[in-house]
C-alpha cells in the first residue's frame, strides 16, 4: 500500500510540473543580469518610440538590464548598431537592405557588417500628408509646393526619393525642406509647409494631432508610378490607408515597407533565443501589443519573418535557431 502511495505521489508531482510548464517560456539559459540591452527607437513623436519602449520594459521584467533610447529612427539606428552603440534597434527593411548591400543612400560606403535580423514588426505606410484646402490631389500637384521630405538620409527621406523617382520627378520640382515629419507637420499647422512625407504605422500621433486643427488629405501613390515602384524596389507592397484612420473622405492607395527589429551581431545566440522565446510568449505579446494599436494587429509569430526572408539581411543565429525549433522557418 505504501509503495502504491509513493508511486502515485511521484506521478502527481510529475503531472504538476508538466502542467505548470504549459504556456510559459523556458527557463533562462543565460544569466540575464549580466546583459544590458539598449533598444534604439525613434523620435518621441513617432510610433517607434512607444513600441520600442514596450520591448525595453518587458525585457526588463525578465531580469535584463535595459533602456529605451529616443533616436532619429532608421538611419541613426543602423549607424548606432554598426558602431556598437546599441543591442536592439527598430528600422525599415528597405534602408537595412541598402546598408547591407551598399547601394542607394549607402552607395560608396562599406557594406554594413554588424546588422542581424531578429523579427518582423509592422508595415510602415508611406503617408504623404497634406490638407484638404491645399488643392493638392495628385503627386504632380506638389510641383512648386513646400514639401517636407524627412531628415537627410533618414528612412522617410529615402522613401521620398523613391516616390519622386517613380513619378518621373525630382526634388528640383518642389521647394524641398529636409524636415523630420514632426517638424514638417508643425510647419503645416502654421501654413509654412504644404506636404509632409510620413513613413510610419497607421494612427501616427503627429498626423492625428494635425487633424484636430485642419482637415487632413493624403496624396495617393497609385497606377503606373506605383507599379514602377514595386517592380524596381520589391521590398515595397501596395497598401491602403483606410478613411476611418484619420477621418479622410476616402481610402488612399499608397505603398508600405516592413519595419524589422535588428540586433547587434555580437549579442550571444542564447540571449537572442531567450528574448524571442519570451517576447512571443502570451505575457510578452500582451505587454508589447498594449503599446499601440499597430503592435496589437501586427506583432505576432505569424509575421515574424516578414520583411526578412528572401532579402540580403541575415538572421541572427540565435533567431534562426529559434524559428527553426518552432517550425516557423524551414
Short mmCIF file of C-alpha atoms in Angstrom, two decimals:
data_model
loop_
_atom_site.label_atom_id
_atom_site.label_comp_id
_atom_site.label_asym_id
_atom_site.label_seq_id
_atom_site.Cartn_x
_atom_site.Cartn_y
_atom_site.Cartn_z
CA UNK A 1 0.00 0.00 0.00
CA UNK A 2 2.78 2.39 0.96
CA UNK A 3 4.61 1.60 -2.28
CA UNK A 4 1.45 2.38 -4.26
CA UNK A 5 1.07 5.72 -2.47
CA UNK A 6 4.69 6.65 -3.17
CA UNK A 7 4.30 5.84 -6.89
CA UNK A 8 1.05 7.80 -7.02
CA UNK A 9 2.68 10.78 -5.29
CA UNK A 10 5.54 10.80 -7.79
CA UNK A 11 3.07 10.59 -10.69
CA UNK A 12 1.08 13.56 -9.32
CA UNK A 13 4.28 15.55 -8.85
CA UNK A 14 5.39 14.92 -12.45
CA UNK A 15 1.96 15.97 -13.75
CA UNK A 16 2.04 19.14 -11.66
CA UNK A 17 5.40 20.15 -13.06
CA UNK A 18 4.27 19.40 -16.60
CA UNK A 19 1.06 21.43 -16.31
CA UNK A 20 2.87 24.30 -14.62
CA UNK A 21 5.16 24.50 -17.62
CA UNK A 22 2.40 24.82 -20.21
CA UNK A 23 2.22 28.32 -21.76
CA UNK A 24 5.33 29.54 -20.00
CA UNK A 25 8.64 30.49 -21.60
CA UNK A 26 11.50 28.12 -20.99
CA UNK A 27 13.84 28.67 -18.08
CA UNK A 28 16.57 31.17 -18.96
CA UNK A 29 19.70 29.66 -20.47
CA UNK A 30 21.72 32.73 -19.55
CA UNK A 31 22.37 34.89 -16.52
CA UNK A 32 20.16 37.76 -17.68
CA UNK A 33 21.52 40.17 -15.08
CA UNK A 34 24.88 40.21 -16.90
CA UNK A 35 23.47 41.77 -20.06
CA UNK A 36 22.49 45.38 -20.75
CA UNK A 37 20.21 45.72 -23.76
CA UNK A 38 19.64 49.17 -25.20
CA UNK A 39 16.62 49.33 -27.51
CA UNK A 40 17.01 52.08 -30.11
CA UNK A 41 13.62 53.51 -31.08
CA UNK A 42 12.82 56.76 -32.89
CA UNK A 43 11.57 60.31 -32.24
CA UNK A 44 9.20 60.67 -29.29
CA UNK A 45 6.55 61.93 -31.73
CA UNK A 46 6.52 58.69 -33.75
CA UNK A 47 5.37 55.10 -33.42
CA UNK A 48 8.85 53.59 -32.93
CA UNK A 49 9.15 55.25 -29.53
CA UNK A 50 6.20 53.70 -27.65
CA UNK A 51 6.60 50.25 -29.19
CA UNK A 52 10.36 50.20 -28.66
CA UNK A 53 9.76 51.35 -25.10
CA UNK A 54 7.37 48.45 -24.56
CA UNK A 55 10.03 46.00 -25.75
CA UNK A 56 12.52 47.50 -23.31
CA UNK A 57 10.09 47.47 -20.40
CA UNK A 58 9.18 43.84 -20.97
CA UNK A 59 12.81 42.80 -21.38
CA UNK A 60 13.48 44.46 -18.05
CA UNK A 61 10.83 42.31 -16.35
CA UNK A 62 12.82 39.24 -17.44
CA UNK A 63 15.84 40.37 -15.44
CA UNK A 64 17.90 42.02 -18.16
CA UNK A 65 19.30 45.48 -17.60
CA UNK A 66 17.75 47.63 -20.29
CA UNK A 67 16.82 51.07 -21.54
CA UNK A 68 14.94 52.55 -24.49
CA UNK A 69 16.62 55.42 -26.33
CA UNK A 70 14.87 58.01 -28.49
CA UNK A 71 16.73 58.46 -31.78
CA UNK A 72 16.31 59.84 -35.29
CA UNK A 73 14.95 56.37 -36.21
CA UNK A 74 16.17 54.10 -39.02
CA UNK A 75 19.35 55.74 -40.34
CA UNK A 76 20.64 56.65 -36.89
CA UNK A 77 19.75 53.21 -35.55
CA UNK A 78 21.64 51.43 -38.33
CA UNK A 79 24.72 53.56 -37.69
CA UNK A 80 24.45 53.00 -33.94
CA UNK A 81 24.39 49.21 -34.26
CA UNK A 82 27.26 49.31 -36.73
CA UNK A 83 29.35 51.27 -34.23
CA UNK A 84 28.44 49.27 -31.13
CA UNK A 85 26.11 51.83 -29.56
CA UNK A 86 23.10 49.56 -29.00
CA UNK A 87 21.93 45.98 -28.93
CA UNK A 88 18.45 46.14 -30.49
CA UNK A 89 17.00 48.63 -32.95
CA UNK A 90 13.87 49.21 -35.00
CA UNK A 91 14.50 50.01 -38.66
CA UNK A 92 12.77 50.00 -42.03
CA UNK A 93 13.70 46.97 -44.11
CA UNK A 94 14.42 48.96 -47.27
CA UNK A 95 17.08 51.05 -45.54
CA UNK A 96 18.61 47.98 -43.91
CA UNK A 97 18.86 46.24 -47.29
CA UNK A 98 20.54 49.32 -48.77
CA UNK A 99 23.03 49.41 -45.89
CA UNK A 100 23.83 45.70 -46.19
CA UNK A 101 24.24 45.87 -49.99
CA UNK A 102 25.79 49.38 -50.01
CA UNK A 103 23.53 50.99 -52.60
CA UNK A 104 21.05 53.87 -52.68
CA UNK A 105 21.66 56.12 -49.71
CA UNK A 106 24.63 53.91 -48.74
CA UNK A 107 26.26 53.95 -52.17
CA UNK A 108 30.04 54.31 -51.84
CA UNK A 109 30.02 53.22 -48.21
CA UNK A 110 31.29 49.85 -46.98
CA UNK A 111 28.53 47.23 -46.62
CA UNK A 112 27.05 47.05 -43.12
CA UNK A 113 28.56 44.05 -41.31
CA UNK A 114 27.07 44.18 -37.81
CA UNK A 115 23.33 44.12 -38.60
CA UNK A 116 21.37 40.96 -37.89
CA UNK A 117 17.60 40.50 -38.18
CA UNK A 118 15.65 39.38 -35.13
CA UNK A 119 11.96 39.64 -36.10
CA UNK A 120 9.46 41.30 -38.39
CA UNK A 121 7.36 44.03 -36.80
CA UNK A 122 4.74 46.00 -38.74
CA UNK A 123 4.38 47.69 -42.13
CA UNK A 124 5.27 51.36 -42.42
CA UNK A 125 2.81 53.17 -44.66
CA UNK A 126 4.12 55.92 -46.92
CA UNK A 127 1.68 58.64 -45.86
CA UNK A 128 2.05 61.78 -47.97
CA UNK A 129 0.11 64.23 -45.85
CA UNK A 130 -1.50 67.46 -46.97
CA UNK A 131 -4.64 69.37 -46.06
CA UNK A 132 -7.99 69.44 -47.82
CA UNK A 133 -7.67 73.18 -48.51
CA UNK A 134 -4.22 72.87 -50.17
CA UNK A 135 -5.70 71.88 -53.53
CA UNK A 136 -3.12 69.08 -53.80
CA UNK A 137 -4.81 65.90 -55.01
CA UNK A 138 -2.08 64.14 -57.03
CA UNK A 139 1.68 63.74 -56.74
CA UNK A 140 2.15 66.04 -59.72
CA UNK A 141 0.19 68.74 -57.90
CA UNK A 142 3.13 69.06 -55.50
CA UNK A 143 5.21 70.84 -58.14
CA UNK A 144 6.27 74.22 -56.82
CA UNK A 145 4.89 73.44 -53.35
CA UNK A 146 6.71 73.43 -50.00
CA UNK A 147 7.41 69.78 -49.16
CA UNK A 148 8.95 68.28 -46.02
CA UNK A 149 10.76 65.14 -47.21
CA UNK A 150 12.31 63.98 -43.94
CA UNK A 151 15.71 64.45 -42.32
CA UNK A 152 18.60 63.88 -44.78
CA UNK A 153 19.17 60.16 -45.47
CA UNK A 154 16.51 59.15 -42.95
CA UNK A 155 14.21 56.25 -43.76
CA UNK A 156 11.46 58.75 -44.57
CA UNK A 157 13.69 60.72 -46.91
CA UNK A 158 14.83 57.56 -48.70
CA UNK A 159 11.18 56.71 -49.34
CA UNK A 160 10.52 60.23 -50.58
CA UNK A 161 13.35 59.98 -53.12
CA UNK A 162 11.96 56.72 -54.48
CA UNK A 163 8.45 58.17 -54.70
CA UNK A 164 9.72 61.16 -56.68
CA UNK A 165 11.66 58.83 -58.96
CA UNK A 166 8.61 56.62 -59.59
CA UNK A 167 6.62 59.70 -60.63
CA UNK A 168 9.33 60.97 -63.00
CA UNK A 169 10.06 63.93 -60.73
CA UNK A 170 12.99 65.19 -58.67
CA UNK A 171 13.34 67.44 -55.65
CA UNK A 172 14.00 70.31 -58.05
CA UNK A 173 10.31 70.22 -58.97
CA UNK A 174 9.35 71.33 -55.43
CA UNK A 175 10.51 73.61 -52.66
CA UNK A 176 12.00 70.87 -50.53
CA UNK A 177 12.82 71.15 -46.84
CA UNK A 178 14.74 68.38 -45.05
CA UNK A 179 12.47 68.35 -42.02
CA UNK A 180 11.58 65.30 -39.99
CA UNK A 181 7.85 64.69 -40.16
CA UNK A 182 7.18 66.11 -36.72
CA UNK A 183 8.78 69.39 -37.79
CA UNK A 184 7.09 69.37 -41.19
CA UNK A 185 3.63 68.85 -39.71
CA UNK A 186 4.26 71.60 -37.18
CA UNK A 187 5.05 73.88 -40.14
CA UNK A 188 1.83 72.75 -41.84
CA UNK A 189 -0.14 73.92 -38.80
CA UNK A 190 1.39 77.35 -39.27
CA UNK A 191 0.84 77.45 -43.03
CA UNK A 192 4.56 77.22 -43.79
CA UNK A 193 4.54 73.77 -45.40
CA UNK A 194 2.13 72.20 -47.89
CA UNK A 195 3.05 68.50 -47.80
CA UNK A 196 4.82 66.21 -45.35
CA UNK A 197 6.21 62.74 -46.05
CA UNK A 198 5.44 60.49 -43.09
CA UNK A 199 6.58 56.86 -43.28
CA UNK A 200 5.00 55.28 -40.23
CA UNK A 201 2.46 52.84 -38.93
CA UNK A 202 -1.16 53.91 -39.24
CA UNK A 203 -2.56 56.07 -36.50
CA UNK A 204 0.55 58.26 -36.36
CA UNK A 205 0.21 60.68 -33.45
CA UNK A 206 1.50 63.75 -35.30
CA UNK A 207 -0.96 63.25 -38.15
CA UNK A 208 -3.78 62.71 -35.67
CA UNK A 209 -2.84 65.95 -33.94
CA UNK A 210 -2.83 67.83 -37.26
CA UNK A 211 -6.36 66.52 -37.79
CA UNK A 212 -7.55 68.36 -34.69
CA UNK A 213 -6.71 71.66 -36.40
CA UNK A 214 -7.09 71.03 -40.13
CA UNK A 215 -8.95 68.68 -42.46
CA UNK A 216 -6.41 66.03 -43.48
CA UNK A 217 -5.94 64.68 -47.00
CA UNK A 218 -3.39 62.27 -48.48
CA UNK A 219 -1.60 62.28 -51.80
CA UNK A 220 -2.07 58.82 -53.35
CA UNK A 221 0.64 56.64 -54.88
CA UNK A 222 -1.15 54.55 -57.47
CA UNK A 223 -1.38 53.45 -61.09
CA UNK A 224 1.73 53.32 -63.27
CA UNK A 225 4.02 55.07 -60.71
CA UNK A 226 3.08 52.52 -58.03
CA UNK A 227 3.68 49.66 -60.46
CA UNK A 228 7.09 51.09 -61.36
CA UNK A 229 7.97 51.47 -57.69
CA UNK A 230 7.03 47.88 -56.84
CA UNK A 231 8.91 46.48 -59.82
CA UNK A 232 12.15 48.33 -59.09
CA UNK A 233 12.02 48.06 -55.30
CA UNK A 234 10.37 44.74 -54.36
CA UNK A 235 10.57 45.46 -50.62
CA UNK A 236 7.53 47.71 -51.14
CA UNK A 237 3.98 46.38 -51.12
CA UNK A 238 0.74 48.02 -52.23
CA UNK A 239 -1.26 49.25 -49.25
CA UNK A 240 -4.34 51.23 -48.32
CA UNK A 241 -4.83 53.96 -45.72
CA UNK A 242 -8.45 53.41 -44.63
CA UNK A 243 -10.50 56.60 -44.46
CA UNK A 244 -11.56 55.75 -40.91
CA UNK A 245 -7.96 56.00 -39.66
CA UNK A 246 -7.75 59.78 -39.88
CA UNK A 247 -11.25 60.78 -40.91
CA UNK A 248 -10.41 61.44 -44.56
CA UNK A 249 -13.08 61.50 -47.27
CA UNK A 250 -11.89 58.28 -48.92
CA UNK A 251 -9.41 55.44 -48.68
CA UNK A 252 -5.95 56.22 -50.10
CA UNK A 253 -3.78 53.85 -52.12
CA UNK A 254 -0.09 54.02 -51.29
CA UNK A 255 2.98 51.84 -50.70
CA UNK A 256 4.26 50.30 -47.49
CA UNK A 257 7.52 48.75 -46.32
CA UNK A 258 8.11 46.47 -43.32
CA UNK A 259 9.80 47.50 -40.12
CA UNK A 260 12.07 44.90 -38.57
CA UNK A 261 13.86 44.51 -35.26
CA UNK A 262 17.62 44.35 -35.65
CA UNK A 263 20.10 43.02 -33.12
CA UNK A 264 23.83 43.50 -32.88
CA UNK A 265 25.79 40.59 -34.35
CA UNK A 266 27.86 40.07 -31.18
CA UNK A 267 24.84 39.51 -28.93
CA UNK A 268 25.12 35.86 -27.81
CA UNK A 269 22.93 33.33 -29.60
CA UNK A 270 21.36 32.10 -26.36
CA UNK A 271 20.38 35.66 -25.38
CA UNK A 272 18.57 36.30 -28.69
CA UNK A 273 16.86 32.90 -28.44
CA UNK A 274 15.80 33.66 -24.86
CA UNK A 275 14.46 37.08 -25.83
CA UNK A 276 12.37 35.70 -28.68
CA UNK A 277 11.01 32.84 -26.61
CA UNK A 278 9.73 35.31 -24.05
CA UNK A 279 8.63 38.06 -26.47
CA UNK A 280 6.42 35.53 -28.26
CA UNK A 281 5.02 34.11 -25.02
CA UNK A 282 1.45 35.16 -24.11
CA UNK A 283 2.78 37.51 -21.44
CA UNK A 284 5.31 39.10 -23.81
CA UNK A 285 2.84 39.63 -26.63
CA UNK A 286 0.31 41.13 -24.24
CA UNK A 287 2.85 43.64 -22.93
CA UNK A 288 4.16 44.71 -26.34
CA UNK A 289 0.81 44.74 -28.16
CA UNK A 290 -0.61 47.04 -25.47
CA UNK A 291 1.80 49.80 -26.55
CA UNK A 292 -0.02 50.70 -29.78
CA UNK A 293 -2.90 49.51 -31.96
CA UNK A 294 -0.41 48.80 -34.77
CA UNK A 295 1.55 46.47 -32.50
CA UNK A 296 -1.62 44.66 -31.49
CA UNK A 297 -2.54 43.96 -35.12
CA UNK A 298 0.90 43.12 -36.49
CA UNK A 299 3.36 41.81 -33.90
CA UNK A 300 2.80 38.07 -33.63
CA UNK A 301 4.59 34.83 -34.60
CA UNK A 302 2.80 34.77 -37.96
CA UNK A 303 4.56 37.98 -39.03
CA UNK A 304 7.98 37.13 -37.59
CA UNK A 305 9.64 36.54 -40.97
CA UNK A 306 8.01 39.37 -42.96
CA UNK A 307 10.47 41.82 -44.45
CA UNK A 308 13.43 39.49 -43.80
CA UNK A 309 13.08 36.17 -45.63
CA UNK A 310 14.16 36.49 -49.25
CA UNK A 311 16.29 39.59 -48.61
CA UNK A 312 20.02 40.05 -48.15
CA UNK A 313 19.60 40.77 -44.44
CA UNK A 314 20.88 37.77 -42.44
CA UNK A 315 19.08 36.45 -39.38
CA UNK A 316 20.98 36.42 -36.12
CA UNK A 317 21.96 32.76 -35.48
CA UNK A 318 20.00 32.77 -32.22
CA UNK A 319 16.88 33.97 -34.06
CA UNK A 320 17.37 31.47 -36.86
CA UNK A 321 17.62 28.61 -34.35
CA UNK A 322 14.51 29.80 -32.53
CA UNK A 323 12.40 29.96 -35.69
CA UNK A 324 13.63 26.58 -36.88
CA UNK A 325 12.97 24.99 -33.48
CA UNK A 326 9.41 26.34 -33.56
CA UNK A 327 8.83 25.24 -37.15
CA UNK A 328 8.37 28.83 -38.35
CA UNK A 329 11.48 28.81 -40.56
CA UNK A 330 12.28 25.81 -42.74
#
